XYZ file of C-alpha atoms in Angstrom:
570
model
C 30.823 -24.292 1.136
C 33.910 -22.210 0.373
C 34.627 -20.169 -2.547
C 36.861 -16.606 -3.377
C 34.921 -13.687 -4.127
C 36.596 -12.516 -7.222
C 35.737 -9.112 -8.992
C 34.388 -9.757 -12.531
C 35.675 -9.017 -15.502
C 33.526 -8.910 -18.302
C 35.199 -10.863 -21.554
C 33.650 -10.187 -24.914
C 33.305 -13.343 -25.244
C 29.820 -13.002 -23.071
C 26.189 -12.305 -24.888
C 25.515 -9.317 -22.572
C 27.806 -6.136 -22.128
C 27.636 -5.800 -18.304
C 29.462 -2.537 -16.245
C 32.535 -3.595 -14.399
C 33.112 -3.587 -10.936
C 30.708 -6.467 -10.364
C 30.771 -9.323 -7.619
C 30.157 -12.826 -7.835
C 28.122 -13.919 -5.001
C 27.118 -17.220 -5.927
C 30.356 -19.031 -6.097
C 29.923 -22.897 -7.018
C 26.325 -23.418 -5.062
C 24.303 -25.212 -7.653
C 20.543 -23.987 -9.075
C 18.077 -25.575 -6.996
C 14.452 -26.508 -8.253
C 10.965 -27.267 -6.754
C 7.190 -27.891 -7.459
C 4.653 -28.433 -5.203
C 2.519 -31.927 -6.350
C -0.186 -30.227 -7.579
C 1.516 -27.440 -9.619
C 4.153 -30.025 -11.586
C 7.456 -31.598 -11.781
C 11.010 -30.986 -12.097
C 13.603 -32.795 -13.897
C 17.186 -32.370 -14.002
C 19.022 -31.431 -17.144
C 22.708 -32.603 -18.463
C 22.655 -28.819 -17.783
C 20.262 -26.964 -15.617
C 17.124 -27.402 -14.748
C 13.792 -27.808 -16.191
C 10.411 -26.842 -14.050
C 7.143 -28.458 -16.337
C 3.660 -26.455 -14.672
C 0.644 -28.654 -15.186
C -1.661 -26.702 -13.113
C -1.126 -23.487 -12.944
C -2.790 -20.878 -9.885
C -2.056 -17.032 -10.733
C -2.266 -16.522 -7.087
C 0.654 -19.244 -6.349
C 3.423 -18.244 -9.027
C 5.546 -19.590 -5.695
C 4.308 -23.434 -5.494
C 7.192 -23.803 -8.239
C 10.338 -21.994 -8.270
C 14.031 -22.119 -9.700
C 16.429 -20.873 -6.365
C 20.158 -19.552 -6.524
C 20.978 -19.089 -3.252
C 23.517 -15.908 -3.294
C 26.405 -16.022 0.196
C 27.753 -12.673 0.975
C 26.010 -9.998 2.801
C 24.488 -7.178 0.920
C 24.060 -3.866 2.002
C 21.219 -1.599 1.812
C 21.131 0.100 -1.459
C 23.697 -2.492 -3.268
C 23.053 -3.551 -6.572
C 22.490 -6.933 -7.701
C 22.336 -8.271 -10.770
C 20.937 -11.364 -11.668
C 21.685 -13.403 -15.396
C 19.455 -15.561 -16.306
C 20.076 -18.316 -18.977
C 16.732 -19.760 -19.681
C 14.210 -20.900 -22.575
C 10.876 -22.005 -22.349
C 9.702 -25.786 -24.581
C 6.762 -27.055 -25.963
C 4.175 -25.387 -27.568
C 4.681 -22.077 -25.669
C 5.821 -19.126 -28.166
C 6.833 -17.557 -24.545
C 7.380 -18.227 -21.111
C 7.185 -15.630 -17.950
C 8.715 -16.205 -14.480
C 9.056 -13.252 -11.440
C 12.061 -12.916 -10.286
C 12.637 -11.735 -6.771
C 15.337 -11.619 -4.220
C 14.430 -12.816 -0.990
C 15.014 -14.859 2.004
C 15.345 -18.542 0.874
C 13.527 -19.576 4.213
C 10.501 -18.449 6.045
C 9.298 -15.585 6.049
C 10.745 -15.079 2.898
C 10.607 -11.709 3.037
C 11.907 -9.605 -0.240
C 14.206 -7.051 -0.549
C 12.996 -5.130 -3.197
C 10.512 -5.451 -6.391
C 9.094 -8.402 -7.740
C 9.805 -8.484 -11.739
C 8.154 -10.138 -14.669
C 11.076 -11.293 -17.076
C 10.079 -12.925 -20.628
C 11.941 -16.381 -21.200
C 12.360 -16.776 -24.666
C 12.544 -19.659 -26.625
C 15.768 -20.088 -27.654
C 18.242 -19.726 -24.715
C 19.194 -16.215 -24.040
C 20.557 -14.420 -20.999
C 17.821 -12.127 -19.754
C 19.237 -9.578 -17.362
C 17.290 -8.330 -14.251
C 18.146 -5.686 -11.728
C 17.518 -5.180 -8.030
C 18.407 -2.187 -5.644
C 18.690 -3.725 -2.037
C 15.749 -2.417 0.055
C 17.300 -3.549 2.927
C 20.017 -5.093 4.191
C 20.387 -8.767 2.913
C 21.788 -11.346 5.382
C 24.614 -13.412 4.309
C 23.967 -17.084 3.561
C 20.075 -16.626 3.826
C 19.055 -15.094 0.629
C 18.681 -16.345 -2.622
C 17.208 -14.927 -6.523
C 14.074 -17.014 -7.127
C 12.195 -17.469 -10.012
C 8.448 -18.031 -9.669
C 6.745 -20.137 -12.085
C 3.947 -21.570 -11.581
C 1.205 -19.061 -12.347
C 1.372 -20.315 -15.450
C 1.149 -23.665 -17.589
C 4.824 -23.467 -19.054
C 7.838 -25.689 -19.374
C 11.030 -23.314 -18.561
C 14.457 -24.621 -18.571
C 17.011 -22.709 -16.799
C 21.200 -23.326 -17.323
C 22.127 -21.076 -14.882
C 21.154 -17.918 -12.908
C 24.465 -16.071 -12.182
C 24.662 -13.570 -9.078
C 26.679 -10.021 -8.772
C 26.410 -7.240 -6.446
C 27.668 -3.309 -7.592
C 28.221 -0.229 -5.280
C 25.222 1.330 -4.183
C 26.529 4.384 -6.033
C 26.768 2.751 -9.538
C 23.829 4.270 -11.819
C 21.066 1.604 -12.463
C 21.195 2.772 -16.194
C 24.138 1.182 -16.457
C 22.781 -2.112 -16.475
C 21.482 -3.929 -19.330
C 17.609 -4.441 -19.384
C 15.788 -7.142 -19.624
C 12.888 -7.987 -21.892
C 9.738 -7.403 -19.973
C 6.117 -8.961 -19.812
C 3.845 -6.711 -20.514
C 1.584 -6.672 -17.677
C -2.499 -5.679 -17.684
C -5.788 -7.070 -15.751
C -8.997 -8.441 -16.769
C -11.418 -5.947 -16.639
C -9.223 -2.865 -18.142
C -10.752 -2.924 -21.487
C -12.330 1.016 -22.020
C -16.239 -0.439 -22.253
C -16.041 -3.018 -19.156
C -19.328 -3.641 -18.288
C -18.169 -3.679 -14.383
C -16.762 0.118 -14.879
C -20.512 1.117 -16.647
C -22.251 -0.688 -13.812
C -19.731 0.968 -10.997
C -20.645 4.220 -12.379
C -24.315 3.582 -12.419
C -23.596 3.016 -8.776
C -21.756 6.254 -8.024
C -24.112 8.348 -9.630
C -26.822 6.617 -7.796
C -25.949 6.030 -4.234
C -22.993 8.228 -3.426
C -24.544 11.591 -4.266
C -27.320 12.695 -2.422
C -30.456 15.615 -2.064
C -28.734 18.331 -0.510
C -29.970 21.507 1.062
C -29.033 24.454 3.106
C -29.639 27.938 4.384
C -27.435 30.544 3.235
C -26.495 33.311 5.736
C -25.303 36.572 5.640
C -22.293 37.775 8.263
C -24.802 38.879 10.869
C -26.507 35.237 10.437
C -29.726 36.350 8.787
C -30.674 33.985 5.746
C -29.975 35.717 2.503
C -33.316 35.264 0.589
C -34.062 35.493 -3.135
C -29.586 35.544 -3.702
C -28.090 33.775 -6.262
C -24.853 31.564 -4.751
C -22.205 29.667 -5.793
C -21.937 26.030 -4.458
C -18.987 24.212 -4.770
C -17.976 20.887 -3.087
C -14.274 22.125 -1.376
C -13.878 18.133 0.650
C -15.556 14.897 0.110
C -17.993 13.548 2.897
C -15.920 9.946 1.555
C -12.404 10.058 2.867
C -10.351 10.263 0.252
C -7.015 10.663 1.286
C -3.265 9.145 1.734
C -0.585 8.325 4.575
C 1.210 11.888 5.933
C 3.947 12.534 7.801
C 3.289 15.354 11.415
C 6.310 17.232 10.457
C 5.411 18.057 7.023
C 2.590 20.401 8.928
C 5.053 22.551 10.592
C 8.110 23.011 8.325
C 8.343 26.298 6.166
C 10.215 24.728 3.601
C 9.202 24.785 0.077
C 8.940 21.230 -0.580
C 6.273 21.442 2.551
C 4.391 23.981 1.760
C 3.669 22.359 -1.829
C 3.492 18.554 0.215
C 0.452 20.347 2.068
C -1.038 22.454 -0.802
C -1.718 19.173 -2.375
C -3.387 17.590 0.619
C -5.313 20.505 1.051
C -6.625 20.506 -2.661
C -7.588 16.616 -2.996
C -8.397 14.922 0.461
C -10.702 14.551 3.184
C -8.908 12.205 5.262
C -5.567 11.252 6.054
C -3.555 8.793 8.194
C -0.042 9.313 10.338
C 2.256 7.041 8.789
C 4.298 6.405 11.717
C 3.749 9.423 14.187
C 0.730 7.202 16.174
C 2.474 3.854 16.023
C 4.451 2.601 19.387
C 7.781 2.631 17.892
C 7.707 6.781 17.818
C 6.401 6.677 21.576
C 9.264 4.660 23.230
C 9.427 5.123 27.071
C 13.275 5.795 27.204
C 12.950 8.877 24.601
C 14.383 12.326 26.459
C 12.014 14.839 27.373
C 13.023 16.915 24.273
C 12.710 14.010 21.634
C 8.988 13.846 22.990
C 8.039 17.587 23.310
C 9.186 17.908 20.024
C 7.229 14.770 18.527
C 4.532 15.924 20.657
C 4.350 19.633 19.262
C 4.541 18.179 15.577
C 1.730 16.014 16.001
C -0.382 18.885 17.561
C 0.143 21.010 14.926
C -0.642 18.634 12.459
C -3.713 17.940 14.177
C -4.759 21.534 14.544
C -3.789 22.463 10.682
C -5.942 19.434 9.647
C -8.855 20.210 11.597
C -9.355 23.559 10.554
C -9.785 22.058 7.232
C -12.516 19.686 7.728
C -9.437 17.225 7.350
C -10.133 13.645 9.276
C -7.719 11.529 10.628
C -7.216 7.956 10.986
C -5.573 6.640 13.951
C -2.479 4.152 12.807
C -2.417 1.518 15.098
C -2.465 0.473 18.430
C -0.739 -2.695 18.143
C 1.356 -4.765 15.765
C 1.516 -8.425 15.903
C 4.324 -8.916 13.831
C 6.923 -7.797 15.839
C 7.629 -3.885 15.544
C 11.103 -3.043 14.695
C 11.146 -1.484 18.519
C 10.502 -4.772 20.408
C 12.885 -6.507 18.208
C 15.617 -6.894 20.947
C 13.539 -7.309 23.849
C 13.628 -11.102 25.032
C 11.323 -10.614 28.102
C 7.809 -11.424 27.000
C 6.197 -9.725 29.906
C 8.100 -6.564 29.492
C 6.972 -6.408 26.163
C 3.319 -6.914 27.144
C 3.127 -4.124 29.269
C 5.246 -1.678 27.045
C 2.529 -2.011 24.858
C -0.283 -2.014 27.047
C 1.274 1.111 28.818
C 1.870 2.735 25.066
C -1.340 2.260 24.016
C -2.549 4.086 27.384
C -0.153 6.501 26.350
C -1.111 7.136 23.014
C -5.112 7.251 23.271
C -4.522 9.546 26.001
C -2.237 12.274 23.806
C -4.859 11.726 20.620
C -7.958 11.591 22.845
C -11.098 12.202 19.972
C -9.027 13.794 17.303
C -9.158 10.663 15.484
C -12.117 9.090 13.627
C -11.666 5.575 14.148
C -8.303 3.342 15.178
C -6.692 0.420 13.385
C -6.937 -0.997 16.727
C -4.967 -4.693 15.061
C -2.122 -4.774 12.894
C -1.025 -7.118 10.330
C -2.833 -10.039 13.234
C -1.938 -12.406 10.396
C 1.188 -10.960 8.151
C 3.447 -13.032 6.108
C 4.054 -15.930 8.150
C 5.542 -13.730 10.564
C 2.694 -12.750 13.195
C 4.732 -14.194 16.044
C 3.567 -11.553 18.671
C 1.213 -14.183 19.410
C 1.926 -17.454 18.173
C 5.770 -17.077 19.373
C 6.022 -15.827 22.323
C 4.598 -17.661 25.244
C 2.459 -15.259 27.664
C 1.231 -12.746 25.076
C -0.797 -15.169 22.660
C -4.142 -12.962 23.734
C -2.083 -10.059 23.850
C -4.202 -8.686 21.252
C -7.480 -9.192 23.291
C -5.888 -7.469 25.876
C -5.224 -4.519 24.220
C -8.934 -4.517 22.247
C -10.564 -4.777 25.986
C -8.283 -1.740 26.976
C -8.795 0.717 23.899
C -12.537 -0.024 24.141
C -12.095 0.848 28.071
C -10.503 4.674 26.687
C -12.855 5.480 24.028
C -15.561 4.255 21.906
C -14.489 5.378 18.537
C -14.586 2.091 16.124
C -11.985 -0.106 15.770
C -10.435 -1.971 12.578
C -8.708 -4.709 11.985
C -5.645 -3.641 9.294
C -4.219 -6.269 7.029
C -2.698 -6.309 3.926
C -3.034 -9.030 0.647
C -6.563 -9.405 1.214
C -7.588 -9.361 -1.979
C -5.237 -12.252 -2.928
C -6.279 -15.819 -2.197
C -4.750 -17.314 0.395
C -3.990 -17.486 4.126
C -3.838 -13.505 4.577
C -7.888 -13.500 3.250
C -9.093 -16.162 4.854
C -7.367 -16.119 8.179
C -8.336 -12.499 8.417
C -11.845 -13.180 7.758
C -11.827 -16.257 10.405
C -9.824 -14.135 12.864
C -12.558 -11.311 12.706
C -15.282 -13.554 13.035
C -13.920 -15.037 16.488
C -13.563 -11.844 17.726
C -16.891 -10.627 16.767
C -18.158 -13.970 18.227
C -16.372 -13.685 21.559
C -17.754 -10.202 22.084
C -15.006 -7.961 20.830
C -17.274 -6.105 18.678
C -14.899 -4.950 15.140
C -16.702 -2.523 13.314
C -14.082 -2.183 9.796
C -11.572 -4.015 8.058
C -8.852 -2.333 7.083
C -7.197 -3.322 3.208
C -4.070 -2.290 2.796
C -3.813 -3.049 -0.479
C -0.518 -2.822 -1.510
C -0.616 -3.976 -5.123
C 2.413 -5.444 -7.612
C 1.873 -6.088 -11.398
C 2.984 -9.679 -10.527
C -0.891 -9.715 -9.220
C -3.624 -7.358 -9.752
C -6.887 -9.166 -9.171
C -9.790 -7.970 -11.252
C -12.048 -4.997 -9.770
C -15.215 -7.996 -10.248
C -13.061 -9.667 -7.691
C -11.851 -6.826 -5.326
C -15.883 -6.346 -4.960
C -16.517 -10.282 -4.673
C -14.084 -10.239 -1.900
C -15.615 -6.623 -0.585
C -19.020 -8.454 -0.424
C -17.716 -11.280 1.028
C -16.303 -9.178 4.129
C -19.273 -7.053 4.277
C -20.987 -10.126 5.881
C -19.074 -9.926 9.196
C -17.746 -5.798 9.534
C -20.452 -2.657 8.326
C -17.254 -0.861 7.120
C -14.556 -1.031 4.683
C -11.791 0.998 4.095
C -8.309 0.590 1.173
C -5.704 2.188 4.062
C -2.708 1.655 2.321
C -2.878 1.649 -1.546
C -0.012 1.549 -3.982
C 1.149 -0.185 -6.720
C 4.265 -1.128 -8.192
C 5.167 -1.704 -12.185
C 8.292 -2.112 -13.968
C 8.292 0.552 -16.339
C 4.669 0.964 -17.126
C 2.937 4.199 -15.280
C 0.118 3.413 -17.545
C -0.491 0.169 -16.113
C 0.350 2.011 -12.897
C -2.534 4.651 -13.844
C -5.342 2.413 -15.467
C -5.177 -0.032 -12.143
C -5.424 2.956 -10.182
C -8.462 4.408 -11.599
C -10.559 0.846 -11.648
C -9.598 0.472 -7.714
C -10.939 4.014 -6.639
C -14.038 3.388 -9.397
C -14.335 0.013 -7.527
C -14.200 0.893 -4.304
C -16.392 4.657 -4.278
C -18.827 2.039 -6.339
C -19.310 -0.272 -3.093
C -21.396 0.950 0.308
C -19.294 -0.591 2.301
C -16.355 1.791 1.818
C -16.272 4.159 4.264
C -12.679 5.592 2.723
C -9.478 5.128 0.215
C -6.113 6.227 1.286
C -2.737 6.106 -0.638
C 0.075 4.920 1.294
C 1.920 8.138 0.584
C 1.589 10.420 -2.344
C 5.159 12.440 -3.117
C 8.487 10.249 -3.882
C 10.314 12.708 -1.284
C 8.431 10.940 1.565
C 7.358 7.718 0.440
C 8.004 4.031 1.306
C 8.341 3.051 -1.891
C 8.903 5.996 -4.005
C 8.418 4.473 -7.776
C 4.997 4.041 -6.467
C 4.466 7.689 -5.776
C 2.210 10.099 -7.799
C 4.258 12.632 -7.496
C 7.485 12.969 -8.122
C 10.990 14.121 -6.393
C 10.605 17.579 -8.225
C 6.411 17.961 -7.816
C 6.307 16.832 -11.521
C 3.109 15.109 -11.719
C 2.693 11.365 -12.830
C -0.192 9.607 -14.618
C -1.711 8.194 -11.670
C -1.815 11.036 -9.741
C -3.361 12.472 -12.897
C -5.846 9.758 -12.292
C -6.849 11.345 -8.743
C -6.892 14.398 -9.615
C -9.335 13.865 -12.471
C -11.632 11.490 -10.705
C -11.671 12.898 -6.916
C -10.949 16.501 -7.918
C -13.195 16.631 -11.344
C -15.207 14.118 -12.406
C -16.129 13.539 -8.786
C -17.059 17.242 -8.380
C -19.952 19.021 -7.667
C -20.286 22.612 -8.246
C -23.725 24.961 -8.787
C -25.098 28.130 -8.927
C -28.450 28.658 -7.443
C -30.648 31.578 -6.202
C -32.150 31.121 -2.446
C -35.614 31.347 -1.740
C -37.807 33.576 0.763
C -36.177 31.523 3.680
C -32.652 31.865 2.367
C -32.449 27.954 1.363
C -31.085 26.106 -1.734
C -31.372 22.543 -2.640
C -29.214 20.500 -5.277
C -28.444 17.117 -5.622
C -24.639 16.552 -5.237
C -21.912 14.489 -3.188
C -21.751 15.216 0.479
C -19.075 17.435 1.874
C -17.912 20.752 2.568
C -18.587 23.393 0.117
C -17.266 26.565 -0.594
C -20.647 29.118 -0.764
C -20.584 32.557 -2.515
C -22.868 34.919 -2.183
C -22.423 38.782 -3.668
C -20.927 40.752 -0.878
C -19.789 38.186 1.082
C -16.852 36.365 2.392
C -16.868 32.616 1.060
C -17.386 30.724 3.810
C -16.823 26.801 3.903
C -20.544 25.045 4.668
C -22.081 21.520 5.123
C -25.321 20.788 4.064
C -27.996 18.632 5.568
């Protein structure tokens, strides 16, 4: 198909006022529609199309969709805006589909936010905006709307497509009118939150004791001290970046007071993985990577600090073995790297993510594409185990969704259990979108579920993204971490990054650009830094010992007349 990209200009004669500059990139192509047999049926309209949903699956909003496929390229950071001209029939006072922009064929990966738009029912044009994420293909990409989450009739006239500049100002656009989003189980007296609680209280603190010492290391008998827990025996923590632990820059300095103040644990967020450890970087690219990561290590452990190692291998493709055709070559760059990097680390890491993504999005072709390395991953399990005998997870994200990334991941960790590769976590990412938030009853269902084949658990990678609503944002992010502390199988909870300076997706950051603090990270520092606290005076007996009960960790013990000094109790 041919067609002129014109630039639009907006007549007043159109029901939304939209900014100028804007370019058509749908030309002609006409809406598409599909259903999956099970979900419903679509009919075609004098104009439009109309998708009925008899059975709907909130985990499946894709098994019926309404496509526009869009033509041109789009660059990273373009905007596009997408019209929709849509009601919802029948007995329905509303209608909801999620929009995205993505790849029209597999993987259908997105490029940027998935958003909930209300379809009213009388027609209306319902507005919704997306900043690239990446750089969209041309001819490969289309706006979707999902539908079939939900038992709805939605007719749709027509879904018109422009792209802006990357530097015109998102408030520019018109908004649309949004769903409001929540999740069963939020209500303030849950009974799962009471119960969770009950849990906490219960299991995860513990009869502690210790003997205090003076400087000389006598015990200080018959002293009154000051007990106060200074980092969680439970790795609370978030995704960092080595640098950060070196710089003298302001913005540093606060990006480490905060992970000084709130976690135990932490995780490189790209430092460890083989695309920072290519073998054609100069010698200064990797003295200087090097010395970063060393220092990082070195700040972190003389905070009681643990780290995660993040990963060994990828099988989806990492964006540094993209271009290389040779299969072979690409099997021993990674066995060599991972040599490389267990070597540099050595036992300055707790545990390694020794697998990940070994299922992905459709897109785990490492080994199910490319002939020679489909037991890659075997390969490199028998060689890590060879270097060290830390434990090993398996990392995966959209676990806690139904579907092939749950239950592939649990069959793909029990044949490696049964063929002797022994896997002692699972690693949830847990990246989370208001399009789906599962119920905490069912993030533990599927917790328990796992805990029949791995002794550990850990959330590695947690966010979540909302449109507009940082209280959704907050509430989710409270019931996860009350969830997850709740369960013994947790060994740790991680954010996949905390400050919007240095984050992958930075509306999903706690803290902002300018260190202003958002709800959610309210929420962490209220539960992990207060409510999650333990802090005592006591007075020492003849031996110089106290007792308390408390959560593990390392506390911070005062005594009259002498230096705190940071202790662990048995």
């Amino acid at each position: 198909m041919k067609f002129l990209l014109l630039p639009l200009f907006v007549s007043s004669a159109l029901a939304l006022d939209l900014p100028q500059g804007g370019t058509d990139v749908r030309g002609e192509a006409a809406l598409q529609a599909s259903a999956s047999a099970t979900a419903g049926k679509v009919e075609s309209l004098e104009i439009g199309k109309r998708i009925t949903i008899t059975k709907a699956d909130p985990a499946k909003a894709y098994s019926a969709q309404f496509t526009a496929p869009v033509f041109p390229e789009i660059a990273k950071k373009e905007r596009v805006l997408a019209i929709i001209k849509a009601r919802v029939v029948g007995t329905e006072a509303s209608g909801e589909v999620e929009a995205k922009l993505q790849l029209r064929g597999a993987p259908y990966t997105s490029f940027g936010p998935t958003i909930g738009v209300g379809i009213l029912r009388e027609w209306t044009e319902q507005p919704v905006v997306f900043v690239a994420e990446d750089a969209v293909p041309a001819d490969k990409a289309a706006v979707v709307l999902l539908c079939g989450h939900k038992e709805q009739s939605i007719e749709v006239e027509s879904i018109r497509v422009l792209k802006y500049p990357a530097t015109m100002d998102v408030a520019l656009f018109p908004k649309a009118k949004l769903i409001p989003r929540t999740y069963a189980g939020r209500e303030p007296d849950a009974p799962w939150r009471k119960a969770a609680l009950e849990r906490i209280e219960q299991h995860r603190k513990k009869d502690l004791a210790m003997i205090v010492k003076d400087a000389d290391g006598q015990p200080l008998a018959e002293t009154k001290v000051k007990l106060s827990l200074k980092r969680h025996a439970f790795g609370f923590g978030s995704a960092v970046v080595a640098k950060r632990f070196s710089s003298a820059s302001e913005d540093d300095r606060r990006y480490r007071e905060i992970v000084e103040k709130l976690f135990s644990i932490v995780v490189f967020e790209n430092d460890l993985k083989d695309g920072n450890w290519a073998p054609d970087f100069d010698e200064g690219r990797k003295a200087k990577r090097n010395a970063e990561i060393d220092t990082a290590f070195q700040w972190l452990s003389e905070r009681h600090i643990d780290v995660r190692g993040h990963y060994l291998m990828q099988v989806a493709t990492p964006f540094n073995l993209h271009d290389i055709k040779d299969n072979a070559e690409i099997r021993q760059r990674t066995l060599d790297s991972v040599k490389e990097r267990m070597a540099f680390v050595k036992d300055r890491v707790i545990e390694w993510d020794v697998i990940n993504h070994p299922i992905a999005w459709g897109g785990a072709d490492m080994l199910n594409k490319r002939p020679g390395l489909e037991t890659l991953d075997r390969e490199v399990f028998t060689l890590a185990r060879s270097l060290t005998k830390l434990p090993f997870f398996i990392n995966e994200d959209q676990v806690f969704r139904p579907g092939p990334q749950c239950d592939d991941t649990f069959t793909y960790i029990e044949k490696l259990n049964a063929d002797g590769f022994k896997v002692a976590g699972l690693g949830n990412q847990a990246h989370f979108h208001e399009s789906y938030l599962p119920s905490p009853e069912h993030l533990l269902a599927v917790t328990d579920q796992f805990a029949k084949i791995v002794p550990h658990q850990s959330i590695t990678e947690y966010d979540i993204v909302t449109t507009e609503d940082e209280e959704l944002a907050a509430d989710y992010t409270r019931d996860v971490l009350i969830a997850v502390f709740s369960h013994p199988a947790y060994t740790s909870f991680l954010l996949w990054g905390f400050w919007e300076g240095s984050h992958w997706k930075p509306e999903a950051a706690s803290w902002s650009k300018d260190w202003s603090i958002r709800p959610r990270g309210e929420v962490l520092e209220e539960w992990i830094g207060r409510k999650w606290h333990t802090e005592v005076t006591l007075k020492t007996d003849a031996k110089g010992q106290v007792s308390w009960r408390g959560f593990p960790g390392w506390y911070e013990v005062t005594a009259k007349g002498q230096k705190p000094a940071l202790l662990q109790p048995q």
